[in-house]
């Protein structure tokens, strides 16, 4: 009987956050590619674009003029996906399978920098700390509003991820309901916290219960480098290609020294370390294929600040702050993974193993390739 080798043989891996399996097919990475090739990315963007809706002093699509901002700038999205309350009353359902659930809230845009040609990877640490502080402010502001049950912070980078404007920016959508993915994660984090797990030195939640993500980060950090999937770590945060990664160079970014339910509960030192891992992660991404690396990034945490949760309501203490980076590029700057076929009809599937992905990301420099060209 052939001895199983995870680098050669197909196998499944369980994502404990979603309770879904990922099919890993490492032998398929050798197949020739004759599919779609993305066009080369435009790298020579101007520092200011008079036609850009997000550049300082320009008018947005809705007619509002941006101020001549110097710092991080946030405003309500002119084309919000959800609208403020009061929520309308849904009509009687025609059938139990056809029940509409009204949802309300608000959407914000956060512009990271006045320059049109920069990204997180090319911003200084002080600017990244400003962005983190703005995330904290919006989390508090939206999380304190009536009927808001969840604040979702995210960034889409690159046209292949649906980003309609290259100017560096992210978004925050705040809803009157907890969206499906975070709700699933929170449910599985809670279930893990109520189970008997083997004793370990991993950080625990504030009530002493086990934390799934604290335990996972503890395991990865403790492993020898050749067995671990850690890309980078500093004194407070770790970047890891998760055991269950779906996207080719997917990473999970999270604090590993203590249990941190939300961004509002970070210390100043942890915020500085957060800025460091954001910088290193995005630089390594860009350096992988010497391009502006596309991704979707999302932050999962306690749904709203604990100070805004009424007595007797679930405080979601089992939540642990973490960021998902889901990048589509696979073999080069022009060949991407498509989530189609078996991925959407069966279960998620990847070719290159997470261990192969982490080896490539580790080897990438932390100095941006364009900064080397500027020397």
Short mmCIF file of C-alpha atoms in Angstrom, two decimals:
data_model
loop_
_atom_site.label_atom_id
_atom_site.label_comp_id
_atom_site.label_asym_id
_atom_site.label_seq_id
_atom_site.Cartn_x
_atom_site.Cartn_y
_atom_site.Cartn_z
CA UNK A 1 0.00 0.00 0.00
CA UNK A 2 1.29 3.46 -0.92
CA UNK A 3 2.26 5.64 2.04
CA UNK A 4 0.19 8.82 2.20
CA UNK A 5 2.07 12.03 1.38
CA UNK A 6 0.06 15.27 1.75
CA UNK A 7 2.32 16.95 -0.82
CA UNK A 8 1.36 14.43 -3.50
CA UNK A 9 -1.94 12.76 -2.62
CA UNK A 10 -5.46 14.23 -2.68
CA UNK A 11 -7.02 14.74 0.76
CA UNK A 12 -9.57 16.86 2.63
CA UNK A 13 -9.00 19.39 5.40
CA UNK A 14 -11.66 20.70 7.77
CA UNK A 15 -12.10 24.43 8.30
CA UNK A 16 -13.27 24.56 11.95
CA UNK A 17 -14.46 28.17 11.57
CA UNK A 18 -17.04 27.22 8.94
CA UNK A 19 -17.25 23.45 9.57
CA UNK A 20 -16.69 22.93 5.83
CA UNK A 21 -14.11 20.76 4.12
CA UNK A 22 -11.53 21.81 1.54
CA UNK A 23 -10.34 19.29 -1.08
CA UNK A 24 -6.58 19.51 -1.61
CA UNK A 25 -5.33 18.10 -4.95
CA UNK A 26 -1.56 18.79 -4.99
CA UNK A 27 -0.85 16.65 -8.06
CA UNK A 28 -2.98 19.01 -10.20
CA UNK A 29 -0.53 21.89 -9.87
CA UNK A 30 1.52 20.19 -12.61
CA UNK A 31 -1.25 20.44 -15.21
CA UNK A 32 -0.67 22.86 -18.11
CA UNK A 33 -2.75 26.06 -18.09
CA UNK A 34 -4.68 26.99 -21.23
CA UNK A 35 -7.42 28.99 -19.53
CA UNK A 36 -8.04 32.69 -19.08
CA UNK A 37 -5.06 35.00 -18.62
CA UNK A 38 -5.66 38.35 -16.94
CA UNK A 39 -4.40 41.52 -18.65
CA UNK A 40 -1.23 43.08 -17.20
CA UNK A 41 -1.91 45.53 -14.41
CA UNK A 42 -1.39 49.25 -14.87
CA UNK A 43 1.45 50.29 -12.56
CA UNK A 44 2.05 53.88 -13.63
CA UNK A 45 -0.91 55.46 -11.86
CA UNK A 46 -0.67 59.21 -11.25
CA UNK A 47 -0.39 60.61 -7.74
CA UNK A 48 -3.56 62.57 -8.49
CA UNK A 49 -6.27 61.72 -11.01
CA UNK A 50 -8.72 64.53 -11.86
CA UNK A 51 -11.29 61.92 -12.94
CA UNK A 52 -11.09 59.90 -9.69
CA UNK A 53 -14.13 60.11 -7.40
CA UNK A 54 -11.93 59.59 -4.32
CA UNK A 55 -9.04 61.98 -4.91
CA UNK A 56 -8.99 65.10 -2.68
CA UNK A 57 -10.95 68.07 -4.00
CA UNK A 58 -12.78 66.03 -6.65
CA UNK A 59 -16.53 65.58 -6.92
CA UNK A 60 -17.93 62.10 -6.27
CA UNK A 61 -20.49 60.36 -8.46
CA UNK A 62 -23.31 61.64 -6.26
CA UNK A 63 -22.16 65.24 -6.69
CA UNK A 64 -20.60 65.74 -3.23
CA UNK A 65 -17.15 67.33 -3.34
CA UNK A 66 -14.33 65.73 -1.33
CA UNK A 67 -12.40 68.04 0.99
CA UNK A 68 -8.70 68.56 0.35
CA UNK A 69 -7.98 65.92 2.98
CA UNK A 70 -4.48 65.16 4.28
CA UNK A 71 -5.32 62.38 6.73
CA UNK A 72 -7.40 59.22 6.48
CA UNK A 73 -10.84 60.32 5.30
CA UNK A 74 -14.17 58.53 5.88
CA UNK A 75 -17.61 59.29 4.45
CA UNK A 76 -20.96 57.57 4.00
CA UNK A 77 -21.09 55.55 0.79
CA UNK A 78 -23.03 57.40 -1.90
CA UNK A 79 -24.39 54.05 -3.15
CA UNK A 80 -24.91 52.12 0.09
CA UNK A 81 -25.95 48.46 0.01
CA UNK A 82 -28.23 48.98 3.04
CA UNK A 83 -30.22 52.01 4.15
CA UNK A 84 -30.82 53.57 7.59
CA UNK A 85 -33.99 52.80 9.54
CA UNK A 86 -36.67 52.70 10.54
CA UNK A 87 -37.06 49.36 8.82
CA UNK A 88 -40.17 48.85 6.70
CA UNK A 89 -42.64 46.15 7.67
CA UNK A 90 -42.47 43.18 5.32
CA UNK A 91 -45.75 42.09 3.71
CA UNK A 92 -47.23 38.72 4.68
CA UNK A 93 -45.23 35.91 3.10
CA UNK A 94 -46.87 34.02 0.25
CA UNK A 95 -45.21 30.84 1.51
CA UNK A 96 -42.91 29.91 4.44
CA UNK A 97 -40.11 29.45 1.89
CA UNK A 98 -40.60 33.00 0.59
CA UNK A 99 -40.11 35.16 3.68
CA UNK A 100 -38.31 38.50 3.14
CA UNK A 101 -36.39 39.87 6.13
CA UNK A 102 -35.97 43.67 6.00
CA UNK A 103 -32.41 44.77 6.80
CA UNK A 104 -31.06 48.23 7.47
CA UNK A 105 -27.84 49.93 8.43
CA UNK A 106 -25.22 52.08 6.79
CA UNK A 107 -22.11 51.86 4.62
CA UNK A 108 -18.93 53.88 4.91
CA UNK A 109 -15.91 54.39 2.65
CA UNK A 110 -12.50 54.89 4.27
CA UNK A 111 -9.86 56.50 2.03
CA UNK A 112 -6.44 55.38 3.21
CA UNK A 113 -4.35 58.16 1.64
CA UNK A 114 -4.68 61.23 -0.56
CA UNK A 115 -2.32 59.78 -3.18
CA UNK A 116 -4.05 57.88 -5.96
CA UNK A 117 -1.08 55.60 -6.71
CA UNK A 118 -0.44 54.06 -3.29
CA UNK A 119 -1.69 50.90 -1.55
CA UNK A 120 -1.39 49.53 1.98
CA UNK A 121 1.87 47.88 0.91
CA UNK A 122 3.47 51.24 0.15
CA UNK A 123 2.16 53.29 3.06
CA UNK A 124 4.41 54.09 6.05
CA UNK A 125 3.65 52.49 9.42
CA UNK A 126 2.34 55.76 10.85
CA UNK A 127 -0.25 55.96 8.09
CA UNK A 128 -1.27 52.34 8.71
CA UNK A 129 -1.75 53.19 12.39
CA UNK A 130 -4.05 56.08 11.34
CA UNK A 131 -6.11 53.62 9.30
CA UNK A 132 -6.36 51.25 12.28
CA UNK A 133 -7.53 54.12 14.50
CA UNK A 134 -10.16 55.04 11.91
CA UNK A 135 -11.37 51.41 11.85
CA UNK A 136 -11.71 51.62 15.65
CA UNK A 137 -13.65 54.91 15.42
CA UNK A 138 -16.09 53.59 12.79
CA UNK A 139 -16.54 50.33 14.73
CA UNK A 140 -17.50 52.36 17.81
CA UNK A 141 -19.63 54.90 15.93
CA UNK A 142 -21.64 52.42 13.90
CA UNK A 143 -21.74 49.83 16.68
CA UNK A 144 -23.39 52.37 19.01
CA UNK A 145 -26.25 53.14 16.63
CA UNK A 146 -29.73 51.78 17.26
CA UNK A 147 -30.52 48.49 15.56
CA UNK A 148 -26.93 47.85 14.37
CA UNK A 149 -26.01 44.26 15.15
CA UNK A 150 -22.80 43.87 13.14
CA UNK A 151 -19.98 46.05 11.77
CA UNK A 152 -18.04 44.52 8.86
CA UNK A 153 -14.69 46.12 7.92
CA UNK A 154 -13.18 45.05 4.59
CA UNK A 155 -11.09 46.02 1.59
CA UNK A 156 -11.29 44.87 -2.04
CA UNK A 157 -8.01 45.48 -3.86
CA UNK A 158 -7.61 45.07 -7.61
CA UNK A 159 -10.06 45.05 -10.49
CA UNK A 160 -10.17 41.24 -10.56
CA UNK A 161 -11.66 41.38 -7.05
CA UNK A 162 -14.34 43.82 -8.15
CA UNK A 163 -12.66 47.00 -6.95
CA UNK A 164 -14.12 49.81 -9.08
CA UNK A 165 -11.50 52.42 -8.19
CA UNK A 166 -7.73 51.94 -7.68
CA UNK A 167 -7.49 54.82 -5.20
CA UNK A 168 -6.50 53.20 -1.85
CA UNK A 169 -9.66 52.69 0.17
CA UNK A 170 -11.70 50.20 2.15
CA UNK A 171 -15.29 49.91 3.27
CA UNK A 172 -17.39 49.32 6.36
CA UNK A 173 -20.89 47.88 6.10
CA UNK A 174 -22.98 47.95 9.29
CA UNK A 175 -26.16 45.88 9.39
CA UNK A 176 -29.21 45.20 11.54
CA UNK A 177 -28.41 41.48 11.32
CA UNK A 178 -25.24 39.42 11.69
CA UNK A 179 -24.25 38.24 8.18
CA UNK A 180 -24.07 34.54 7.39
CA UNK A 181 -20.28 34.03 7.39
CA UNK A 182 -19.50 35.84 10.66
CA UNK A 183 -22.55 34.21 12.27
CA UNK A 184 -21.26 30.78 11.24
CA UNK A 185 -17.80 31.53 12.62
CA UNK A 186 -19.21 32.90 15.87
CA UNK A 187 -21.38 29.80 16.27
CA UNK A 188 -18.43 27.47 15.80
CA UNK A 189 -16.22 29.56 18.10
CA UNK A 190 -18.93 29.33 20.78
CA UNK A 191 -19.31 25.56 20.33
CA UNK A 192 -15.55 25.10 20.66
CA UNK A 193 -15.52 27.21 23.84
CA UNK A 194 -18.05 24.84 25.42
CA UNK A 195 -16.20 21.62 24.60
CA UNK A 196 -13.61 19.73 26.62
CA UNK A 197 -10.31 20.26 24.83
CA UNK A 198 -6.88 18.89 25.80
CA UNK A 199 -5.03 21.14 28.27
CA UNK A 200 -2.63 23.61 26.63
CA UNK A 201 -0.77 26.85 27.28
CA UNK A 202 -2.83 28.68 24.65
CA UNK A 203 -4.51 31.93 25.79
CA UNK A 204 -8.05 31.54 27.05
CA UNK A 205 -11.13 33.73 26.77
CA UNK A 206 -11.90 36.10 29.62
CA UNK A 207 -14.11 33.49 31.32
CA UNK A 208 -11.35 30.88 31.14
CA UNK A 209 -12.99 28.96 28.33
CA UNK A 210 -10.93 27.72 25.36
CA UNK A 211 -10.69 29.83 22.20
CA UNK A 212 -10.48 28.00 18.88
CA UNK A 213 -8.34 30.66 17.19
CA UNK A 214 -6.06 31.16 20.22
CA UNK A 215 -5.50 27.40 20.24
CA UNK A 216 -4.83 27.24 16.51
CA UNK A 217 -2.39 30.16 16.56
CA UNK A 218 -0.63 28.63 19.58
CA UNK A 219 -0.16 25.35 17.71
CA UNK A 220 1.24 27.02 14.59
CA UNK A 221 3.64 29.26 16.52
CA UNK A 222 4.91 26.32 18.61
CA UNK A 223 5.65 24.05 15.62
CA UNK A 224 9.08 23.84 14.04
CA UNK A 225 9.37 26.05 10.96
CA UNK A 226 9.37 23.09 8.55
CA UNK A 227 6.03 21.90 10.01
CA UNK A 228 4.42 25.28 10.59
CA UNK A 229 2.43 27.47 8.21
CA UNK A 230 3.56 30.75 9.82
CA UNK A 231 4.52 33.38 7.26
CA UNK A 232 5.53 36.07 9.74
CA UNK A 233 5.07 37.00 13.38
CA UNK A 234 6.01 39.84 15.70
CA UNK A 235 5.53 40.29 19.44
CA UNK A 236 1.73 40.29 19.23
CA UNK A 237 0.47 39.17 15.82
CA UNK A 238 0.98 36.16 13.57
CA UNK A 239 0.36 35.74 9.83
CA UNK A 240 -0.39 32.15 8.86
CA UNK A 241 -1.54 30.29 5.75
CA UNK A 242 -4.31 28.35 7.50
CA UNK A 243 -4.30 24.56 7.39
CA UNK A 244 -7.72 24.80 5.70
CA UNK A 245 -6.93 27.62 3.21
CA UNK A 246 -9.07 27.70 0.06
CA UNK A 247 -7.39 30.50 -1.91
CA UNK A 248 -3.86 29.78 -3.24
CA UNK A 249 -2.06 32.33 -1.02
CA UNK A 250 -4.77 32.91 1.57
CA UNK A 251 -3.59 34.09 4.99
CA UNK A 252 -5.12 34.52 8.42
CA UNK A 253 -3.83 37.45 10.52
CA UNK A 254 -4.52 37.43 14.26
CA UNK A 255 -3.19 38.29 17.73
CA UNK A 256 -1.66 35.22 19.39
CA UNK A 257 -0.37 36.35 22.79
CA UNK A 258 -3.80 36.89 24.38
CA UNK A 259 -7.50 36.58 23.62
CA UNK A 260 -8.70 39.78 21.88
CA UNK A 261 -12.41 39.84 20.95
CA UNK A 262 -12.36 43.08 18.94
CA UNK A 263 -10.22 45.83 17.45
CA UNK A 264 -11.54 48.18 20.16
CA UNK A 265 -9.76 46.10 22.80
CA UNK A 266 -6.24 46.38 21.36
CA UNK A 267 -3.55 48.18 23.37
CA UNK A 268 -1.44 50.89 21.72
CA UNK A 269 1.45 48.43 21.48
CA UNK A 270 -0.79 45.85 19.81
CA UNK A 271 -2.02 48.48 17.33
CA UNK A 272 1.57 49.29 16.36
CA UNK A 273 2.27 45.58 15.90
CA UNK A 274 -0.94 45.33 13.85
CA UNK A 275 0.36 48.05 11.52
CA UNK A 276 3.60 46.07 11.16
CA UNK A 277 1.88 42.84 10.11
CA UNK A 278 -0.36 44.70 7.64
CA UNK A 279 2.74 46.22 6.07
CA UNK A 280 4.70 42.96 5.91
CA UNK A 281 1.77 40.90 4.63
CA UNK A 282 0.87 43.26 1.79
CA UNK A 283 4.53 43.78 0.81
CA UNK A 284 5.10 40.03 0.61
CA UNK A 285 1.98 39.71 -1.53
CA UNK A 286 3.18 42.35 -3.99
CA UNK A 287 6.69 40.87 -4.07
CA UNK A 288 5.40 37.36 -4.84
CA UNK A 289 4.77 38.15 -8.51
CA UNK A 290 6.17 41.71 -8.64
CA UNK A 291 2.73 43.20 -9.09
CA UNK A 292 0.04 45.01 -7.15
CA UNK A 293 -1.40 41.83 -5.64
CA UNK A 294 -5.21 41.64 -5.68
CA UNK A 295 -7.16 40.39 -2.66
CA UNK A 296 -10.27 40.74 -0.57
CA UNK A 297 -9.55 41.37 3.10
CA UNK A 298 -12.15 41.18 5.83
CA UNK A 299 -12.04 41.63 9.61
CA UNK A 300 -14.05 39.31 11.85
CA UNK A 301 -14.50 40.10 15.54
CA UNK A 302 -17.10 40.75 18.23
CA UNK A 303 -20.13 42.00 16.22
CA UNK A 304 -20.31 45.38 18.01
CA UNK A 305 -18.33 46.91 20.91
CA UNK A 306 -19.02 45.18 24.24
CA UNK A 307 -19.97 48.56 25.73
CA UNK A 308 -22.95 48.69 23.35
CA UNK A 309 -24.33 45.24 24.19
CA UNK A 310 -27.25 45.37 26.60
CA UNK A 311 -27.19 43.42 29.85
CA UNK A 312 -28.49 39.92 29.33
CA UNK A 313 -27.59 39.89 25.64
CA UNK A 314 -24.90 37.63 24.16
CA UNK A 315 -21.58 39.47 24.44
CA UNK A 316 -19.82 37.04 22.08
CA UNK A 317 -16.82 36.73 24.41
CA UNK A 318 -15.66 33.73 22.37
CA UNK A 319 -15.01 36.00 19.36
CA UNK A 320 -11.33 36.47 18.53
CA UNK A 321 -10.20 39.31 16.28
CA UNK A 322 -8.79 38.08 12.97
CA UNK A 323 -8.40 39.14 9.34
CA UNK A 324 -8.94 36.96 6.29
CA UNK A 325 -6.92 37.79 3.17
CA UNK A 326 -8.35 35.96 0.13
CA UNK A 327 -6.20 36.58 -2.98
CA UNK A 328 -7.08 34.99 -6.34
CA UNK A 329 -3.66 34.84 -8.05
CA UNK A 330 -2.31 31.32 -8.49
CA UNK A 331 0.63 30.80 -10.85
CA UNK A 332 1.62 34.31 -11.88
CA UNK A 333 0.44 37.92 -12.01
CA UNK A 334 -1.94 36.96 -14.83
CA UNK A 335 -3.25 33.49 -13.87
CA UNK A 336 -5.91 33.35 -11.16
CA UNK A 337 -8.00 30.77 -9.35
CA UNK A 338 -11.67 30.63 -10.29
CA UNK A 339 -14.24 29.51 -7.73
CA UNK A 340 -16.43 27.50 -10.10
CA UNK A 341 -17.61 23.96 -10.80
CA UNK A 342 -16.74 21.63 -7.92
CA UNK A 343 -15.86 24.63 -5.70
CA UNK A 344 -19.47 25.80 -5.70
CA UNK A 345 -21.28 22.51 -6.42
CA UNK A 346 -19.25 20.20 -4.18
CA UNK A 347 -16.76 21.79 -1.77
CA UNK A 348 -13.88 24.21 -1.97
CA UNK A 349 -10.82 22.84 -3.80
CA UNK A 350 -7.18 23.90 -4.14
CA UNK A 351 -4.16 22.48 -5.98
CA UNK A 352 -1.03 23.88 -4.30
CA UNK A 353 -0.87 22.85 -0.64
CA UNK A 354 -0.88 25.51 2.11
CA UNK A 355 2.62 24.31 3.02
CA UNK A 356 3.88 25.04 -0.49
CA UNK A 357 2.20 28.45 -0.39
CA UNK A 358 3.76 29.42 2.93
CA UNK A 359 7.25 28.47 1.69
CA UNK A 360 6.84 30.89 -1.22
CA UNK A 361 5.47 33.71 0.92
CA UNK A 362 8.21 33.29 3.52
CA UNK A 363 10.84 33.67 0.82
CA UNK A 364 9.41 37.03 -0.29
CA UNK A 365 11.25 40.14 0.89
CA UNK A 366 9.72 42.65 3.28
CA UNK A 367 11.10 45.53 1.19
CA UNK A 368 8.65 46.38 -1.59
CA UNK A 369 9.97 45.57 -5.06
CA UNK A 370 9.09 49.06 -6.34
CA UNK A 371 11.08 50.66 -3.54
CA UNK A 372 14.10 48.73 -4.83
CA UNK A 373 13.47 50.12 -8.31
CA UNK A 374 13.37 53.63 -6.85
CA UNK A 375 16.86 53.30 -5.36
#
